[in-house]
Amino acid sequence: MNKNRKIVILGVNGQLGSEFHKRLKGVPVSRNIDVLDADGDILWVFNKDILDITNFENVRKEIRGIKPDVIINCAAYNDVDKAEVEWRNAFIVNGYAVKNLAELCKEIGCVLVHYSSDYVFGGSDNLLEKYTIVNNPKPLNKYGTSKLLGEHFVKESGCKYYLIRTSWLFGMNENVSFPLKLIKWATGKKELRVVDDQVSSPTYVADLVEATLSLIDTEEYGLYHITNTGWCSRYEWAKYILKIVGWKGTVEPAKGMDFNTPATRPMFSVLDNFPLLEIADISMPDWQNATDRFIKDNEIKI
């Protein structure tokens, strides 16, 4: 894809959107809309306060006025447990708002980049087989179902799209980033219990952004899985993180059912990145390398 593109980023205050803004040399978000030059591209950066994707008419008006070449949709409903009760909100944000965006992209000839989740899987009997892009999704919870609905609308819209599933995304958002939440839990304690029956691939938001930008340049549209490689349980990841930061306590394994969360999580939701390397020549680092860099680059301490 040529440079000098007009790119819209939605959900810029979130974990993923803020990383895109940072990577594309955007100034810190000090106001609701930033229009700036970045590597020859022009960015329009929106947070929820100025452009809520559930306000369909406002979205249509704003996007038609800009006529972007690419929309990167980082806005999402991500509270897995609350979605069991607030499923209507989850379905609107992750489903019908995405439908509106996809149909709009078709109308104006814009490329849509949209993110989905490993949680669209988890209901099969193939417990220890990685999920490929040809496996049939079968979500276990309302959140996963809402993400699957969004996928359906993107595919049916007829727009050019990159539909990207990822897993266990982590960055500098302390409300959703497992490493940051873990360190907060561990501070001042000598023992932690972390589930060992949920297995997937931790994915560093910076690596996902880099891979997405490389993928966009290929113009090889379609469905992709993008995660850091390898996999681990939450328990194994927690031990790895806490060892790096020098925590002296003990991490004990637990089961998901011990915590009585409203939403059922898949026990094994590892995504196979094929054909990311074969089509786009994109190779992802492993989750250990990604975790190391995250902690070092951001000077994470306990």
Coordinates of C-alpha atoms in Angstrom, one line a residue:
M1 CA 0.0 0.0 0.0
N2 CA 1.3 3.5 -0.9
K3 CA 2.4 6.0 1.7
N4 CA 0.6 9.3 2.2
R5 CA -2.4 7.4 3.4
K6 CA -5.2 8.8 5.4
I7 CA -5.5 6.5 8.5
V8 CA -8.2 6.7 11.1
I9 CA -7.4 5.0 14.5
L10 CA -10.5 4.4 16.7
G11 CA -10.2 3.6 20.4
V12 CA -6.9 5.5 20.8
N13 CA -7.1 5.6 24.6
G14 CA -7.1 1.8 24.9
Q15 CA -4.2 -0.6 25.2
L16 CA -3.9 -1.3 21.5
G17 CA -4.9 2.1 20.1
S18 CA -2.4 4.0 22.3
E19 CA 0.4 1.7 21.1
F20 CA -0.6 2.4 17.4
H21 CA -0.5 6.2 18.2
K22 CA 2.9 5.9 19.8
R23 CA 4.3 3.7 17.1
L24 CA 3.1 6.1 14.3
K25 CA 5.0 8.9 16.0
G26 CA 1.9 10.6 17.2
V27 CA 2.2 13.2 19.9
P28 CA 0.8 12.2 23.3
V29 CA -3.0 12.4 23.3
S30 CA -3.7 15.8 24.8
R31 CA -6.9 16.4 23.0
N32 CA -9.6 14.4 21.5
I33 CA -8.5 14.5 17.9
D34 CA -5.0 14.6 16.6
V35 CA -4.3 15.3 12.9
L36 CA -0.6 14.8 12.2
D37 CA 2.0 13.7 9.8
A38 CA 3.7 10.3 10.5
D39 CA 6.0 8.7 8.0
G40 CA 4.1 10.3 5.2
D41 CA 0.7 9.2 6.5
I42 CA -1.9 11.5 7.9
L43 CA -3.5 10.2 11.1
W44 CA -7.0 11.0 12.5
V45 CA -7.0 9.7 16.1
F46 CA -10.2 9.3 18.0
N47 CA -11.0 8.3 21.6
K48 CA -14.4 7.3 22.8
D49 CA -15.4 10.7 24.1
I50 CA -15.2 12.3 20.7
L51 CA -16.3 9.4 18.5
D52 CA -18.1 6.6 20.1
I53 CA -18.4 3.7 17.6
T54 CA -21.9 2.9 19.0
N55 CA -23.2 6.2 17.7
F56 CA -23.6 4.9 14.2
E57 CA -24.8 8.1 12.6
N58 CA -21.9 10.2 14.0
V59 CA -19.4 7.6 12.8
R60 CA -20.8 7.6 9.3
K61 CA -20.8 11.4 9.2
E62 CA -17.2 11.7 10.5
I63 CA -15.7 8.9 8.3
R64 CA -17.5 10.1 5.2
G65 CA -16.0 13.5 5.8
I66 CA -12.5 12.2 6.1
K67 CA -12.6 9.5 3.4
P68 CA -9.7 7.5 4.9
D69 CA -7.7 4.9 3.2
V70 CA -7.5 2.7 6.3
I71 CA -9.5 2.4 9.5
I72 CA -7.8 0.7 12.4
N73 CA -10.5 -0.3 14.8
C74 CA -9.1 -0.7 18.3
A75 CA -12.3 0.1 20.1
A76 CA -13.9 -2.9 21.8
Y77 CA -15.8 -4.2 24.8
N78 CA -13.2 -6.3 26.6
D79 CA -14.6 -7.1 30.0
V80 CA -15.1 -10.9 29.7
D81 CA -16.9 -11.4 33.0
K82 CA -19.2 -8.3 32.8
A83 CA -20.2 -9.4 29.3
E84 CA -22.1 -12.3 30.8
V85 CA -24.6 -9.8 32.2
E86 CA -24.0 -6.8 29.9
W87 CA -24.1 -9.0 26.8
R88 CA -26.2 -6.5 24.9
N89 CA -23.5 -3.8 25.3
A90 CA -20.9 -6.3 24.2
F91 CA -22.9 -7.3 21.2
I92 CA -23.4 -3.7 20.2
V93 CA -19.7 -2.7 20.5
N94 CA -18.1 -5.9 19.3
G95 CA -20.8 -6.8 16.8
Y96 CA -23.2 -4.2 15.4
A97 CA -20.8 -1.2 15.6
V98 CA -18.3 -3.2 13.6
K99 CA -21.0 -4.0 11.1
N100 CA -21.5 -0.2 10.7
L101 CA -17.8 0.3 10.2
A102 CA -17.5 -2.5 7.7
E103 CA -20.4 -1.4 5.6
L104 CA -19.0 2.1 5.7
C105 CA -15.6 0.9 4.5
K106 CA -17.3 -0.9 1.6
E107 CA -19.2 2.2 0.7
I108 CA -16.1 4.5 0.5
G109 CA -13.5 2.0 -0.6
C110 CA -11.6 2.0 2.7
V111 CA -9.6 -0.9 4.2
L112 CA -10.8 -2.1 7.6
V113 CA -8.4 -3.5 10.2
H114 CA -10.3 -5.2 13.0
Y115 CA -9.3 -7.3 15.9
S116 CA -10.8 -10.4 17.3
S117 CA -9.9 -12.9 20.0
D118 CA -8.8 -16.4 20.8
Y119 CA -12.0 -16.6 22.9
V120 CA -14.0 -17.3 19.7
F121 CA -12.5 -20.8 20.3
G122 CA -12.6 -23.1 23.3
G123 CA -15.6 -25.3 22.8
S124 CA -14.0 -28.2 20.8
D125 CA -12.7 -31.5 22.0
N126 CA -9.3 -30.9 20.4
L127 CA -7.9 -29.7 23.7
L128 CA -4.2 -29.5 22.8
E129 CA -4.3 -28.6 19.1
K130 CA -3.6 -25.1 18.0
Y131 CA -6.4 -23.3 16.3
T132 CA -5.9 -22.4 12.7
I133 CA -7.8 -19.9 10.5
V134 CA -9.8 -22.8 9.1
N135 CA -11.1 -24.2 12.4
N136 CA -14.7 -23.5 13.2
P137 CA -15.1 -21.1 16.1
K138 CA -17.2 -22.3 19.1
P139 CA -17.1 -19.7 21.9
L140 CA -17.7 -20.6 25.5
N141 CA -18.9 -17.2 26.8
K142 CA -20.8 -14.1 25.7
Y143 CA -17.6 -12.1 25.1
G144 CA -16.3 -14.6 22.6
T145 CA -19.7 -14.8 21.0
S146 CA -19.8 -11.0 20.6
K147 CA -16.4 -11.1 18.9
L148 CA -17.5 -13.8 16.6
L149 CA -20.5 -11.7 15.6
G150 CA -18.2 -8.9 14.6
E151 CA -16.1 -11.3 12.5
H152 CA -19.3 -12.4 10.7
F153 CA -20.3 -8.8 9.9
V154 CA -16.8 -7.9 8.6
K155 CA -16.7 -11.0 6.3
E156 CA -20.2 -10.4 5.0
S157 CA -19.7 -6.7 4.3
G158 CA -17.8 -7.0 1.1
C159 CA -15.1 -4.5 2.3
K160 CA -11.4 -5.1 2.1
Y161 CA -10.3 -6.2 5.5
Y162 CA -7.6 -7.5 7.8
L163 CA -9.4 -9.5 10.5
I164 CA -6.8 -10.3 13.1
R165 CA -7.3 -12.7 16.0
T166 CA -4.9 -12.4 18.9
S167 CA -4.6 -13.6 22.5
W168 CA -3.7 -12.5 26.0
L169 CA -2.7 -9.0 24.9
F170 CA -0.5 -7.1 27.3
G171 CA 0.9 -3.6 27.4
M172 CA 1.0 -0.6 29.7
N173 CA -2.8 -0.5 30.5
E174 CA -2.9 -1.5 34.2
N175 CA -6.6 -2.2 34.0
V176 CA -6.3 -5.1 31.5
S177 CA -2.6 -6.0 31.2
F178 CA -1.9 -9.3 33.1
P179 CA 1.7 -8.5 34.0
L180 CA 0.8 -5.2 35.5
K181 CA -2.2 -6.6 37.4
L182 CA 0.0 -9.5 38.6
I183 CA 2.7 -7.2 40.0
K184 CA 0.0 -5.2 41.7
W185 CA -1.4 -8.3 43.3
A186 CA 2.0 -9.5 44.4
T187 CA 3.1 -6.3 46.0
G188 CA 3.3 -6.7 49.7
K189 CA 2.3 -10.4 49.6
K190 CA 4.3 -13.6 50.1
E191 CA 2.0 -16.0 48.2
L192 CA -0.2 -15.9 45.1
R193 CA -2.5 -18.4 43.5
V194 CA -2.8 -18.3 39.7
V195 CA -4.7 -20.6 37.4
D196 CA -2.8 -23.4 35.6
D197 CA -5.7 -24.7 33.5
Q198 CA -5.9 -21.8 31.1
V199 CA -3.3 -22.0 28.3
S200 CA -2.7 -19.6 25.4
S201 CA 0.0 -17.3 23.9
P202 CA 0.8 -14.0 25.6
T203 CA 1.1 -11.3 23.0
Y204 CA 3.0 -8.0 23.5
V205 CA 1.0 -5.1 22.1
A206 CA 4.1 -3.6 20.5
D207 CA 4.7 -6.7 18.5
L208 CA 1.1 -6.9 17.4
V209 CA 1.2 -3.3 16.2
E210 CA 4.4 -3.9 14.2
A211 CA 3.0 -7.0 12.6
T212 CA -0.2 -5.3 11.7
L213 CA 1.6 -2.4 10.0
S214 CA 3.7 -4.8 8.0
L215 CA 0.6 -6.8 7.1
I216 CA -1.3 -3.7 5.9
D217 CA 1.6 -3.0 3.5
T218 CA 1.2 -6.4 1.8
E219 CA -2.4 -5.8 0.6
E220 CA -3.0 -9.5 1.3
Y221 CA -6.5 -9.1 2.8
G222 CA -8.3 -11.7 4.9
L223 CA -8.3 -13.5 8.2
Y224 CA -5.1 -13.8 10.2
H225 CA -3.9 -15.1 13.6
I226 CA -1.2 -12.9 15.2
T227 CA 0.3 -13.8 18.5
N228 CA 3.7 -14.2 20.1
T229 CA 4.8 -17.8 19.6
G230 CA 4.8 -20.6 22.1
W231 CA 2.3 -21.0 24.8
C232 CA 2.0 -21.2 28.6
S233 CA -0.5 -21.3 31.4
R234 CA -1.4 -18.2 33.4
Y235 CA 0.5 -19.8 36.3
E236 CA 3.7 -20.4 34.2
W237 CA 3.5 -16.8 32.8
A238 CA 3.1 -15.4 36.3
K239 CA 6.1 -17.3 37.6
Y240 CA 8.2 -16.1 34.7
I241 CA 7.2 -12.5 35.2
L242 CA 7.7 -12.4 39.0
K243 CA 11.1 -14.1 38.7
I244 CA 12.3 -11.3 36.3
V245 CA 11.1 -8.5 38.6
G246 CA 12.7 -10.2 41.6
W247 CA 9.6 -11.1 43.7
K248 CA 10.6 -13.4 46.5
G249 CA 7.2 -14.9 47.2
T250 CA 5.6 -18.2 46.2
V251 CA 3.2 -18.8 43.3
E252 CA 0.9 -21.7 43.8
P253 CA -1.2 -23.3 41.0
A254 CA -5.0 -23.1 41.1
K255 CA -7.9 -24.0 38.9
G256 CA -10.2 -21.6 37.1
M257 CA -13.2 -23.0 39.0
D258 CA -11.6 -21.9 42.3
F259 CA -12.2 -18.3 41.5
N260 CA -15.9 -18.6 40.5
T261 CA -15.8 -16.1 37.7
P262 CA -19.0 -15.4 35.8
A263 CA -17.5 -16.3 32.4
T264 CA -16.1 -19.7 31.4
R265 CA -12.6 -19.4 29.9
P266 CA -11.2 -21.9 27.4
M267 CA -8.7 -24.2 28.8
F268 CA -6.6 -24.2 25.6
S269 CA -6.9 -21.4 23.1
V270 CA -3.5 -21.3 21.3
L271 CA -3.7 -19.8 17.9
D272 CA -1.6 -21.0 14.9
N273 CA -0.1 -18.0 13.1
F274 CA -0.1 -19.8 9.7
P275 CA 0.0 -18.3 7.0
L276 CA 1.4 -15.1 8.5
L277 CA 5.0 -16.0 7.7
E278 CA 4.2 -17.6 4.3
I279 CA 2.0 -14.8 2.9
A280 CA 3.3 -11.7 4.6
D281 CA 6.9 -12.8 5.6
I282 CA 6.1 -11.8 9.2
S283 CA 7.8 -13.8 12.0
M284 CA 6.7 -13.2 15.6
P285 CA 9.0 -13.4 18.6
D286 CA 8.2 -15.9 21.3
W287 CA 6.3 -14.9 24.4
Q288 CA 9.3 -15.1 26.7
N289 CA 11.2 -12.7 24.5
A290 CA 8.2 -10.4 24.4
T291 CA 7.8 -10.5 28.2
D292 CA 11.4 -9.7 28.7
R293 CA 11.3 -6.7 26.4
F294 CA 8.1 -5.4 27.9
I295 CA 9.5 -5.4 31.4
K296 CA 12.9 -4.0 30.4
D297 CA 11.6 -1.3 28.0
N298 CA 9.1 0.0 30.4
E299 CA 11.3 -0.4 33.5
I300 CA 8.7 -2.5 35.3
K301 CA 9.5 -3.1 38.9
I302 CA 7.9 -4.5 42.0

